[in-house]
PDB file of C-alpha atoms in Angstrom:
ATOM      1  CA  UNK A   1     115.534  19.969 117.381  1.00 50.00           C
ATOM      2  CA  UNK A   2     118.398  20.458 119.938  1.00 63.00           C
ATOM      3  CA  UNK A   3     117.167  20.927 123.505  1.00 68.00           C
ATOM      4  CA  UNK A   4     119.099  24.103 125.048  1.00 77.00           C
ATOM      5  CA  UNK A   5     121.437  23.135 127.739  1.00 82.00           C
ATOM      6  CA  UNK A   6     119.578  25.936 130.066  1.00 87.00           C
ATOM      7  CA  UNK A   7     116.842  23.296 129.807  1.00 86.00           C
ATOM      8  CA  UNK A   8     118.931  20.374 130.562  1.00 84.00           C
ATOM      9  CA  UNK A   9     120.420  22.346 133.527  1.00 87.00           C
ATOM     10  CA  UNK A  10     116.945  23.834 134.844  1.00 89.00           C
ATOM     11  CA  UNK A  11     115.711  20.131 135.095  1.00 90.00           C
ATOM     12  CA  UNK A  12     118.446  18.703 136.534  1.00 89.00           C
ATOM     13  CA  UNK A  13     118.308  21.589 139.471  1.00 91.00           C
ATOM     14  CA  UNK A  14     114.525  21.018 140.098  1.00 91.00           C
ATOM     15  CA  UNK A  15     115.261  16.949 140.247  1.00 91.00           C
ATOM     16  CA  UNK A  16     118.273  16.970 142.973  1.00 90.00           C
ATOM     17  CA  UNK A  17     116.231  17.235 146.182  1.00 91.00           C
ATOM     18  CA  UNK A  18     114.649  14.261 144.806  1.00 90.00           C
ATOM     19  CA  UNK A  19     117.788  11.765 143.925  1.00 90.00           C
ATOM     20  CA  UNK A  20     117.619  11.918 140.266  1.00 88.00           C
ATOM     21  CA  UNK A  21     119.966  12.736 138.541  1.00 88.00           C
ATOM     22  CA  UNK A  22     118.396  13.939 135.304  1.00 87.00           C
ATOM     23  CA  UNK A  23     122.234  15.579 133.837  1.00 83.00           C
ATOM     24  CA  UNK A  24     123.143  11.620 134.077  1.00 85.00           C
ATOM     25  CA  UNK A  25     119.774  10.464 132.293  1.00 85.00           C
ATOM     26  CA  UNK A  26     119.801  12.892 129.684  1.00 81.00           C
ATOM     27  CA  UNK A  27     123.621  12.258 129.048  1.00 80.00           C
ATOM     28  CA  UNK A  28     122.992   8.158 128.849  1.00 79.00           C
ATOM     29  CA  UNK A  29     119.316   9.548 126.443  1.00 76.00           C
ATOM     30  CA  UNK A  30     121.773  10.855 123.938  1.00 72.00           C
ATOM     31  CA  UNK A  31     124.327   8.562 123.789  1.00 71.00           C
ATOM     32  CA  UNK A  32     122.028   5.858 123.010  1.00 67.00           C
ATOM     33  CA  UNK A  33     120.752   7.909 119.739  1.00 57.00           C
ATOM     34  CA  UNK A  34     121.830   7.472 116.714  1.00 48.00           C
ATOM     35  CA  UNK A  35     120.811  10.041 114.490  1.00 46.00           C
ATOM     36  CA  UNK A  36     118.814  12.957 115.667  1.00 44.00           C
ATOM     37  CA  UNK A  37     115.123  12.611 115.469  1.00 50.00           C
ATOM     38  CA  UNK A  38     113.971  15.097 112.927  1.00 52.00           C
ATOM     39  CA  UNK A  39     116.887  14.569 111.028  1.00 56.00           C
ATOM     40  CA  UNK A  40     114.653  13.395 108.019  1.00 66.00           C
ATOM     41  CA  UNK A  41     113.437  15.262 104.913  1.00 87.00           C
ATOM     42  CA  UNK A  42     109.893  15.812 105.180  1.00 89.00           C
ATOM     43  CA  UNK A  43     108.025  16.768 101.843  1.00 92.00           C
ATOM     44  CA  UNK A  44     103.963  17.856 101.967  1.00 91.00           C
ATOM     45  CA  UNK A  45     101.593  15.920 100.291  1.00 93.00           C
ATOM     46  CA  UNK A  46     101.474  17.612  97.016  1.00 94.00           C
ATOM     47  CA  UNK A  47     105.066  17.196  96.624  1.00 94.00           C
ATOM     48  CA  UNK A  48     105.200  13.451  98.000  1.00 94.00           C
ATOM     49  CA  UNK A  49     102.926  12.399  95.367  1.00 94.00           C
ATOM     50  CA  UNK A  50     104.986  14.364  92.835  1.00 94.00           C
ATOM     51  CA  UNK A  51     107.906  12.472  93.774  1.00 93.00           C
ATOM     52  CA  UNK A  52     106.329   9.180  93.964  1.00 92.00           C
ATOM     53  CA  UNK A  53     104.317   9.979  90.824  1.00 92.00           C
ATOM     54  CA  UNK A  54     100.865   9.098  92.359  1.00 93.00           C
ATOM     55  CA  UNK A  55      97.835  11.053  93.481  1.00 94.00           C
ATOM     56  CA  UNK A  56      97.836  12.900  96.765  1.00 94.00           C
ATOM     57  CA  UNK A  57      94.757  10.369  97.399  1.00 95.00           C
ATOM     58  CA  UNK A  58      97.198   7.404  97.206  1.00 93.00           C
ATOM     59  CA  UNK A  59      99.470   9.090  99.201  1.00 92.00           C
ATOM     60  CA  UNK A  60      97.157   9.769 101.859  1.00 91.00           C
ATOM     61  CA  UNK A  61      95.406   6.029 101.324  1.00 90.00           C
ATOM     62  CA  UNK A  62      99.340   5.001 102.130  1.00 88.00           C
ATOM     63  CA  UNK A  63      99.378   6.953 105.110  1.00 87.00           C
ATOM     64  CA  UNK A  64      96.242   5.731 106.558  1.00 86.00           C
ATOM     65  CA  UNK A  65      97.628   2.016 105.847  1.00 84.00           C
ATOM     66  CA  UNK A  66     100.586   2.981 107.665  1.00 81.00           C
ATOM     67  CA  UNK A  67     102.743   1.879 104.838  1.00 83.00           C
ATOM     68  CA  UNK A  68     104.428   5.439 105.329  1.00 85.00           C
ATOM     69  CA  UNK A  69     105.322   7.807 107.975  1.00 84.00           C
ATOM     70  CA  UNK A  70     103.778  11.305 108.099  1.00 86.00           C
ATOM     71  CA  UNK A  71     103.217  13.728 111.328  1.00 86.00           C
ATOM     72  CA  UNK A  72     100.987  16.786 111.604  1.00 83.00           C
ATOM     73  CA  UNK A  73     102.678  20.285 111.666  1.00 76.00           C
ATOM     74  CA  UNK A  74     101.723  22.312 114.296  1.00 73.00           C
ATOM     75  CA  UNK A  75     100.653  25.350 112.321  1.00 69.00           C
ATOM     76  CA  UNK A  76      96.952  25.564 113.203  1.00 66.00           C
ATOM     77  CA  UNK A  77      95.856  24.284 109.843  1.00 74.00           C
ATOM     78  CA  UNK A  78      97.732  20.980 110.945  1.00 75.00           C
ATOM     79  CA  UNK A  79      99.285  20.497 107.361  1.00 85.00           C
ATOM     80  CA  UNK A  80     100.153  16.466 106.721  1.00 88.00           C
ATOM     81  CA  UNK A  81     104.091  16.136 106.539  1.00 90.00           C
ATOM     82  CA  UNK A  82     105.580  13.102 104.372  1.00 91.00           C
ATOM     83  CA  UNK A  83     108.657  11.296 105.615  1.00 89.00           C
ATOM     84  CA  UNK A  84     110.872  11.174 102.209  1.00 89.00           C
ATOM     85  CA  UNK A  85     112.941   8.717 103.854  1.00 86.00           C
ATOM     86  CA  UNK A  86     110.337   6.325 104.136  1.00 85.00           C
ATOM     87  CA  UNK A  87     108.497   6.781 100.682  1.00 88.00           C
ATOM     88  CA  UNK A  88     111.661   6.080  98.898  1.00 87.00           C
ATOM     89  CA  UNK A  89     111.701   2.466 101.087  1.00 83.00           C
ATOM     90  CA  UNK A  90     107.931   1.988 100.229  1.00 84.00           C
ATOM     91  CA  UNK A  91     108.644   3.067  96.592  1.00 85.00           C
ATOM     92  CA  UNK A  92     111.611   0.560  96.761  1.00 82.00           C
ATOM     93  CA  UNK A  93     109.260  -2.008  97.886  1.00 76.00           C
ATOM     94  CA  UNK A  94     106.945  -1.390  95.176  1.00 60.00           C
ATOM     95  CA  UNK A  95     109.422  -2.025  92.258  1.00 44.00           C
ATOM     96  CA  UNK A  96     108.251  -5.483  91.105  1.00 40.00           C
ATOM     97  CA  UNK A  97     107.481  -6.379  87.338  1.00 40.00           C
ATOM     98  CA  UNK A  98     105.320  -8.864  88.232  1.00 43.00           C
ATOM     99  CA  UNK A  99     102.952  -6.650  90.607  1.00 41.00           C
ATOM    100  CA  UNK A 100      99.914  -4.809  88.021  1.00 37.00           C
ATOM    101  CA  UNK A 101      98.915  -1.820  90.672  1.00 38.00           C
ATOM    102  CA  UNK A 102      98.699  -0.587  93.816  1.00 41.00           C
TER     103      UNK A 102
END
């Protein structure tokens, strides 16, 4: 998500008295990234495990292991979000003839 530049500007004005220079900061911030930070595809867990072609229990077993990234939404059932991105590295990881299961 973009942050509005009223924002930006707000912050900056309530920082001068202080020295900082928060225009400057959040300038340098954004030059430093290098894609934006919601820029991936995130799929729920119903669909995740249709894509990977596993339960939603594995997929949530993965999740716990850390093995791939997920974030809460912030709708007030707090829905688990699955980072496509990294299932298809996981998956990736995964394709080895010589491995039985999971």
């Amino acid at each position: 998500m973009e942050t509005p530049m009223t924002v930006i500007n707000s912050i900056t004005t309530l920082l001068q008295p202080y020295g900082i220079d928060f225009g400057e900061m959040w300038r340098s911030y954004q030059s430093k990234r290098t894609e934006p930070v919601d820029s991936d595809e995130w799929l729920s867990l119903k669909e995740a495990a249709a894509f990977a072609k596993v339960s939603v229990w594995t997929i949530r077993r993965w999740c716990r292991k850390g093995v791939v990234s997920k974030k809460t939404s912030r709708a007030r059932c707090g829905r688990i979000l699955i980072s496509k991105v990294s299932l298809e590295k996981f998956i990736d990881g995964l394709i080895d003839p010589n491995q039985k299961a999971i």
